[in-house]
XYZ file of N, CA and C in Angstrom:
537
model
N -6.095 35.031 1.109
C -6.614 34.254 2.212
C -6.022 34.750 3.528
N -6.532 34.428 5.109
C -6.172 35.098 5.661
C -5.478 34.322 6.463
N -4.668 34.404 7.782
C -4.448 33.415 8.248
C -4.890 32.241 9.058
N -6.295 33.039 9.508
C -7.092 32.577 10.224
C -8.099 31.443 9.360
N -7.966 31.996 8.379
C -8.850 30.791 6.975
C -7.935 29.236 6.842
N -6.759 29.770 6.540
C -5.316 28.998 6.490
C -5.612 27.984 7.641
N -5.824 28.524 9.012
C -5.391 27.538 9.741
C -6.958 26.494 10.043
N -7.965 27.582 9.871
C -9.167 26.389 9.831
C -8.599 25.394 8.747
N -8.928 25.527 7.609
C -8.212 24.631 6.606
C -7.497 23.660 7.140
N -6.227 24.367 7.196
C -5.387 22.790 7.860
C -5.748 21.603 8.863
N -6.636 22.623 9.772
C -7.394 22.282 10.922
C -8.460 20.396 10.264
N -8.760 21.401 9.348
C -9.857 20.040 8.677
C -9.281 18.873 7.594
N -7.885 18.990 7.635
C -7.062 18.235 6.815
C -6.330 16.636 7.555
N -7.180 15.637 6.960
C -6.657 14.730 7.719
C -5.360 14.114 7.816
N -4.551 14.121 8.422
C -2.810 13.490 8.827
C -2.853 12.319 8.968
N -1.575 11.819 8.282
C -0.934 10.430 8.619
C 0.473 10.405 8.737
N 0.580 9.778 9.817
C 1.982 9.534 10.589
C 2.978 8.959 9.245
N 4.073 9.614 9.243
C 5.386 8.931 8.290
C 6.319 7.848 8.899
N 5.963 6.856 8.815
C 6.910 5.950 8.895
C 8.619 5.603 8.080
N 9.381 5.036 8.725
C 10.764 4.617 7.909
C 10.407 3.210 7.379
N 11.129 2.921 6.916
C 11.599 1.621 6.143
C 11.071 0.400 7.118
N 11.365 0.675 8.557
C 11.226 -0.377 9.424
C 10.238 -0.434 10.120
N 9.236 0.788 9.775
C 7.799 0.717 10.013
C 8.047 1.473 11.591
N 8.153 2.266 11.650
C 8.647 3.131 12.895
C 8.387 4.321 12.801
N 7.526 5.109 13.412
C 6.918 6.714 13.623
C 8.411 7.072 12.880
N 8.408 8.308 12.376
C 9.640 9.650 11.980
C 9.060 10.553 13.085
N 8.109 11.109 13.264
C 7.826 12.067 13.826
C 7.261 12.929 13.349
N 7.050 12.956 12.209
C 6.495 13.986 11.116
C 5.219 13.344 10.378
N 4.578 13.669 9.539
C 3.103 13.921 9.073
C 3.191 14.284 7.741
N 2.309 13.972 6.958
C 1.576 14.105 6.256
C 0.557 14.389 5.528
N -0.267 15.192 5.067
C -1.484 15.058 4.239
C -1.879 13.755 3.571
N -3.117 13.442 4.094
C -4.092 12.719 3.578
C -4.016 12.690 1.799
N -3.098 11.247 1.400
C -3.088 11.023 0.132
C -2.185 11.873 -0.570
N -1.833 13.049 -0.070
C -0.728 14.073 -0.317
C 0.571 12.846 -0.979
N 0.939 12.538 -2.300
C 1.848 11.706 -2.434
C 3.087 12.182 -2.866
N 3.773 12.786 -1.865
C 4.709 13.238 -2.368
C 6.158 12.912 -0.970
N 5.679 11.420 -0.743
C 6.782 10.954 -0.289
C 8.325 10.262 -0.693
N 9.116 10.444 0.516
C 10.829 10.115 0.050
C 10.837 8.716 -0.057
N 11.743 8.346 -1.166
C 11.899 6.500 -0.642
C 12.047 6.022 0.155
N 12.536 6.278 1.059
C 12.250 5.846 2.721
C 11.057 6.162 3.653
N 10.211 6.681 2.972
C 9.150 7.233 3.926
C 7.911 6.417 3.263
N 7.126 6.132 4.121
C 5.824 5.520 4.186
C 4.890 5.423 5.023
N 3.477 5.749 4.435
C 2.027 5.590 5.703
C 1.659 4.229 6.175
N 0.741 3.970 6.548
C 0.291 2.492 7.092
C -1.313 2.871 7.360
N -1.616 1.708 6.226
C -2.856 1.625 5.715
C -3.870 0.106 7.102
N -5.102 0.502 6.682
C -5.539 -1.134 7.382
C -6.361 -1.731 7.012
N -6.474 -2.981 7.035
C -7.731 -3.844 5.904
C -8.585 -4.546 7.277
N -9.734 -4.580 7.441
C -10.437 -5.028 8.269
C -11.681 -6.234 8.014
N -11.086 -7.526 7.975
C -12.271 -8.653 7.302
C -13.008 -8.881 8.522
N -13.837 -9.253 8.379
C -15.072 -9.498 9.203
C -15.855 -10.844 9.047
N -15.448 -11.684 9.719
C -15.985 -13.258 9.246
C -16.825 -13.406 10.010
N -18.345 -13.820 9.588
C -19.571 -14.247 10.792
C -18.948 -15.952 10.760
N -19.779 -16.501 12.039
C -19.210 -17.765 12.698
C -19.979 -19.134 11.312
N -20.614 -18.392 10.590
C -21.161 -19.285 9.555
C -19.977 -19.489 8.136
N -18.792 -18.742 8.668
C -18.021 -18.926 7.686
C -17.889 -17.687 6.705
N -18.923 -17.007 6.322
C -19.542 -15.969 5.647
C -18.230 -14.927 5.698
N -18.167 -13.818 4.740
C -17.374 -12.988 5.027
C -18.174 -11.067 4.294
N -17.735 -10.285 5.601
C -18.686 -9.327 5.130
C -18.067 -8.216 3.710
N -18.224 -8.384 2.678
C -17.686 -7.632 1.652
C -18.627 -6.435 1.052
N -17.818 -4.867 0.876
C -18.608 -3.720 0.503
C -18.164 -3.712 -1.238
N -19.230 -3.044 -1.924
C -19.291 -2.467 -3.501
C -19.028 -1.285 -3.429
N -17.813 -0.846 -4.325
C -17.481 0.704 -4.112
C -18.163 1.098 -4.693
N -18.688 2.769 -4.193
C -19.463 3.486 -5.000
C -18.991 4.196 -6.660
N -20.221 4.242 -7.572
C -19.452 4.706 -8.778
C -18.701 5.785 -8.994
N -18.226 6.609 -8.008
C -18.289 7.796 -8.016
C -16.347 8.116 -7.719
N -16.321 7.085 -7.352
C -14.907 6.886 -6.634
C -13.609 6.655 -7.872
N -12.930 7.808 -7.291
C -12.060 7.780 -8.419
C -10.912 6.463 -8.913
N -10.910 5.757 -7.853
C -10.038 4.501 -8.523
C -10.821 3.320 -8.070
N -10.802 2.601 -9.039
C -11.904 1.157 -8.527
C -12.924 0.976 -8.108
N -13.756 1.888 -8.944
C -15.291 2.263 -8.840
C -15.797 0.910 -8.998
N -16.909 0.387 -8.098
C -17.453 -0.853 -7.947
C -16.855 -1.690 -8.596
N -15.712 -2.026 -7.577
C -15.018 -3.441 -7.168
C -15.138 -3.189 -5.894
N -15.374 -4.603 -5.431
C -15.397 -4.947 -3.862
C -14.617 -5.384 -3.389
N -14.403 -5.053 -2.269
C -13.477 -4.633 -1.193
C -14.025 -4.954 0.938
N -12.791 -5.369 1.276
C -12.898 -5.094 2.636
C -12.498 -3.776 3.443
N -13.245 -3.351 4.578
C -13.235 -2.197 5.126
C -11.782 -1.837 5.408
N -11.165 -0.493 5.545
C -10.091 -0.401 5.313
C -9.358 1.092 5.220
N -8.674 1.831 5.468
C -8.456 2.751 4.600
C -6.817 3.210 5.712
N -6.428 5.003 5.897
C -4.786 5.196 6.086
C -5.226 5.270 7.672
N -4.488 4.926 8.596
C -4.168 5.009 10.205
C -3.251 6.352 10.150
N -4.833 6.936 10.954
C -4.387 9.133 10.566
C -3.102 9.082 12.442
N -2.289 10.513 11.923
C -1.784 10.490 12.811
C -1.984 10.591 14.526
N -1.230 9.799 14.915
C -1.357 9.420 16.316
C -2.312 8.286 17.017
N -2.519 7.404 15.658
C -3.731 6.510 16.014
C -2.660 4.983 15.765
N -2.839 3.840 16.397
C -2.007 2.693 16.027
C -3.046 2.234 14.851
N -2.528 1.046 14.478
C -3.497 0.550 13.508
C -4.309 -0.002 14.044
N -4.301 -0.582 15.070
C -5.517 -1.437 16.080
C -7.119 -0.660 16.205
N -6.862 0.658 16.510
C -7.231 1.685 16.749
C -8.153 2.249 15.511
N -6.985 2.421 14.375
C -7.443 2.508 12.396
C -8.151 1.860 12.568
N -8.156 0.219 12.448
C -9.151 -1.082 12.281
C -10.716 -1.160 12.414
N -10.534 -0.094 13.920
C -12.014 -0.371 14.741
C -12.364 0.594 14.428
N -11.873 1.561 13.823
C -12.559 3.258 13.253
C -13.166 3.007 12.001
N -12.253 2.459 11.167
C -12.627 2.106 9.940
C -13.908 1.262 9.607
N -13.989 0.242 10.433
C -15.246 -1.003 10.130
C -16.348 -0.116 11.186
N -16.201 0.485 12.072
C -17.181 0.981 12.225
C -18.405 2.474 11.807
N -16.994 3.124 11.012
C -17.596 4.374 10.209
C -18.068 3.895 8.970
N -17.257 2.481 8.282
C -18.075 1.851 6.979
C -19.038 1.049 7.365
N -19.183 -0.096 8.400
C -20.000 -0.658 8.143
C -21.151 -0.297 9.417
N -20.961 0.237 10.096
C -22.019 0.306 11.373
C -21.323 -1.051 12.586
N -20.197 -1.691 12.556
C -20.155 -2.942 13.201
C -19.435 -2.371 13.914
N -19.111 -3.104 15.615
C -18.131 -2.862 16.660
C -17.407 -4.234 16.587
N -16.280 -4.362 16.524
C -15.338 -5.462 16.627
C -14.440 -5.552 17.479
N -14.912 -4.071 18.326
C -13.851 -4.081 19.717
C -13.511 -5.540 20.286
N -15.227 -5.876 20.509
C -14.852 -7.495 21.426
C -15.169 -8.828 20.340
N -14.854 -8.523 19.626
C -14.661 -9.398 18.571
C -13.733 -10.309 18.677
N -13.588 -12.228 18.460
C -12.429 -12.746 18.415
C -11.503 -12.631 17.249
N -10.336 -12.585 17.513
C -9.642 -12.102 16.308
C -8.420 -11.267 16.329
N -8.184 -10.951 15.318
C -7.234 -9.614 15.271
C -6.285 -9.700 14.179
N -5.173 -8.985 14.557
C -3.993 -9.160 13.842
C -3.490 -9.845 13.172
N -3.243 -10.071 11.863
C -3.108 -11.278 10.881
C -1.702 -11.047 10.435
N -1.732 -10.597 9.614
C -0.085 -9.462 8.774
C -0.130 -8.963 7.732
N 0.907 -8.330 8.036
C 1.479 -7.329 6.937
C 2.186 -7.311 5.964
N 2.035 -6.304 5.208
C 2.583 -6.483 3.718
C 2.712 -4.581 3.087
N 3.927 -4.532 2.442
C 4.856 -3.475 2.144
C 4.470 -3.789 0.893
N 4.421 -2.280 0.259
C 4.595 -2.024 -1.125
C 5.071 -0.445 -1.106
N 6.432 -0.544 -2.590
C 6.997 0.573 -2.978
C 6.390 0.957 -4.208
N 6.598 1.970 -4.038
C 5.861 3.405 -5.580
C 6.350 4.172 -5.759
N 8.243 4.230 -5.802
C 8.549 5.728 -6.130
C 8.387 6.277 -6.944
N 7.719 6.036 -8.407
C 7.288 6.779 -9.185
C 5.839 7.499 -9.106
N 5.584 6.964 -8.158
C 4.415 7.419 -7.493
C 4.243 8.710 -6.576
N 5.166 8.248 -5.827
C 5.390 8.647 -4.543
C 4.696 7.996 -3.680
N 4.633 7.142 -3.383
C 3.176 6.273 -2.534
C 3.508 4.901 -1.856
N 4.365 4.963 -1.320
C 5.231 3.455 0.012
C 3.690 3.525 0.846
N 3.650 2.618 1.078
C 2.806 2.200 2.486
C 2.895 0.455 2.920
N 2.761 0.379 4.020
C 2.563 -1.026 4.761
C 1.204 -1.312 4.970
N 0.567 -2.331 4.969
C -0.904 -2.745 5.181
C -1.062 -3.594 6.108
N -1.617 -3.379 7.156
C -1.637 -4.336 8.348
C -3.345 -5.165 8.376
N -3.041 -6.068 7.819
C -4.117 -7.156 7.872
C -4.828 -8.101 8.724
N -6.366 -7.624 9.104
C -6.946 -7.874 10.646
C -7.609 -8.828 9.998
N -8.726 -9.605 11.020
C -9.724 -10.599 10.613
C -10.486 -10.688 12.041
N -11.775 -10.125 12.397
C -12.306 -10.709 13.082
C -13.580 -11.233 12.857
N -13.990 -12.039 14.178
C -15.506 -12.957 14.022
C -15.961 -12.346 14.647
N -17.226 -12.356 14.112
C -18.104 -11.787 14.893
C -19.748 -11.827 14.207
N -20.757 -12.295 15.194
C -21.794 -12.939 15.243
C -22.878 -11.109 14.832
N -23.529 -11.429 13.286
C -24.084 -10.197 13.625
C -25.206 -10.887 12.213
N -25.895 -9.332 12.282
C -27.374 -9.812 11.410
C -26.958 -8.777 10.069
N -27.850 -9.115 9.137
C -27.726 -8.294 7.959
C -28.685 -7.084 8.441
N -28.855 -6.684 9.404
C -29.910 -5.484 10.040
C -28.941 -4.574 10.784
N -27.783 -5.532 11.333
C -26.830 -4.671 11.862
C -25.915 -3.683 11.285
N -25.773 -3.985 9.743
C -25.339 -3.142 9.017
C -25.307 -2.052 8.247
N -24.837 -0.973 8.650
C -25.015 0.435 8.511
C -23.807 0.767 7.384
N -24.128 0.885 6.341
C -22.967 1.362 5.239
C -22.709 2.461 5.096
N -21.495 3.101 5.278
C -21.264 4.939 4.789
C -21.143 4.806 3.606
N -22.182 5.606 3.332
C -23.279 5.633 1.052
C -22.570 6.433 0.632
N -21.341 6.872 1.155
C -20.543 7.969 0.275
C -19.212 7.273 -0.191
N -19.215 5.536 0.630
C -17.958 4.825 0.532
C -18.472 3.141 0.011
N -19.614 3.451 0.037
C -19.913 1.887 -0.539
C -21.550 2.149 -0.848
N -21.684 1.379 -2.589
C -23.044 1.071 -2.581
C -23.658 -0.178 -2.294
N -23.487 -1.309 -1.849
C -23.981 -1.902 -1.606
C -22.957 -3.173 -0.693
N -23.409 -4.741 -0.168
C -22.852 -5.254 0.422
C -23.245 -6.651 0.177
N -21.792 -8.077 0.329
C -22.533 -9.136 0.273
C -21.759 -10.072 1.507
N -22.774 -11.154 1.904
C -22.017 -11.927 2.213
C -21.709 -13.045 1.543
N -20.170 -13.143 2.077
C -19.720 -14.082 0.644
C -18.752 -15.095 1.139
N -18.628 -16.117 0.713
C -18.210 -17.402 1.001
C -16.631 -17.051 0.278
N -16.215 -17.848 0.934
C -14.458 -17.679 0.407
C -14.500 -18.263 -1.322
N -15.120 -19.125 -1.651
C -14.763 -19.316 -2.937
C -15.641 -18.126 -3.860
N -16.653 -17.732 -3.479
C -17.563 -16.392 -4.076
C -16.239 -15.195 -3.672
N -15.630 -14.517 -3.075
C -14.391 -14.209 -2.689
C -13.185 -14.102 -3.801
N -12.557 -15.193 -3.797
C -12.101 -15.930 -4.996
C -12.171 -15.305 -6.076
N -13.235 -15.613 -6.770
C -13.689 -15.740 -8.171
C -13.743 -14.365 -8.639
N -14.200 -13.454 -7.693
C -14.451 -11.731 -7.625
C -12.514 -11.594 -7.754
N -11.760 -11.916 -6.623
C -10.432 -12.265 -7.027
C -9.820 -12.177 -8.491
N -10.058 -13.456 -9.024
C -9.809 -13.903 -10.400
C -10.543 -13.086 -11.473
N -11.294 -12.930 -11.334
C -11.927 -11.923 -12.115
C -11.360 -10.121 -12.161
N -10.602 -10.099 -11.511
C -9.932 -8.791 -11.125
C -10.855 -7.759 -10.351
N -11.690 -7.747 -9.735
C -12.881 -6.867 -9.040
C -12.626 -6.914 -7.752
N -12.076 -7.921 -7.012
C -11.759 -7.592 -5.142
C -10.362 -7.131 -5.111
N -10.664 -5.999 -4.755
C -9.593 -4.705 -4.349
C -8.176 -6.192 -3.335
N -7.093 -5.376 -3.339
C -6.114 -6.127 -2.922
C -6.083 -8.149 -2.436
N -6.740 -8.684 -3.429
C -7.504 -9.969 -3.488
C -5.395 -10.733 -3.458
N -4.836 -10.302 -4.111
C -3.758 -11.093 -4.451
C -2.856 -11.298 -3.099
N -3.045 -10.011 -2.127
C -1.981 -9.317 -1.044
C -2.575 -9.956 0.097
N -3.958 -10.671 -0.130
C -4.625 -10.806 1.671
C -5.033 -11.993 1.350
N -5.470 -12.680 0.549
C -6.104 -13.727 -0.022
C -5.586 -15.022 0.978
N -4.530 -15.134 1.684
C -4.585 -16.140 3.189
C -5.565 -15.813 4.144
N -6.263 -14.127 4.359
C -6.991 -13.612 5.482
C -8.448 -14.741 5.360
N -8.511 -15.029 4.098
C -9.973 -15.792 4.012
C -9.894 -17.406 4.078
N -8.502 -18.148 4.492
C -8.272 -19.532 4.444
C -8.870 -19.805 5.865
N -8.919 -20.377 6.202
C -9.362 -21.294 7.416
C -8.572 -20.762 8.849
């Protein structure tokens, strides 16, 4: 390979900022899912709920294709690449999955929650959003390479997908859908 191949490559490789223990830039980077972090080191992931003013909440079906948790549903979400805050992640994320802008959305910032994997290699923090926002089932534009389908769903429909083991991190956010 040459070097010039090398550096396109890297070029198209998405980064995420390494955090410490206390959730604080290192300064250094990562590869995208690359898990081959120190026990002190960790990315920061973001979950993005989307509540219409009817109470409703907007939930995606993973596609079958997806290597872990192939259709279980889930809220929009995924790693805050380097040099981006999570605020920033939030509004990238719900708008490359679902077609929605939540810039001026009421809402925001809910909290966070840490999990360790050193046998993994895989620490990350999850910063947990919630906004409202008034929209139509026409407004929604799904990326078909990250979700097959979509519902809106009432907190106890929510729930039950929960209990049933099928909504992706249901145990870790499950206050985001209380009142």
């Amino acid at each position: 390979m040459t070097s010039k191949f090398l550096m396109i490559k890297v070029a198209e490789m998405e980064l995420w900022d390494i955090y410490d223990s206390n959730k604080q830039k290192t300064g250094r980077t990562m590869v995208r899912n690359d898990w081959r972090m120190g026990p002190d080191e960790f990315h920061l992931t973001v979950l993005g709920v989307i509540m219409r003013p009817d109470g409703k909440f907007l939930i995606t079906q993973r596609v079958l294709t997806k290597s872990w948790a192939p259709g279980h549903w889930e809220v929009s979400g995924g790693g805050v690449q380097a040099g981006e805050d999570s605020h920033e992640a939030v509004l990238r994320e719900i708008r490359e999955e679902t077609g929605l802008d939540v810039a001026q959305a009421e809402g925001g910032y809910m909290f966070s929650y840490q999990r360790i994997n050193p046998e993994e290699g895989d620490n990350y923090f999850v910063d947990i959003y919630r906004f409202v926002l008034d929209f139509e089932e026409k407004d929604i534009k799904l990326q078909t390479r990250e979700a097959m389908g979509y519902k809106l769903a009432t907190r106890e429909e929510i729930a039950a997908l929960g209990e049933q083991g099928v909504f992706l991190h249901y145990s870790s956010i499950k206050q985001v859908f209380e009142k």
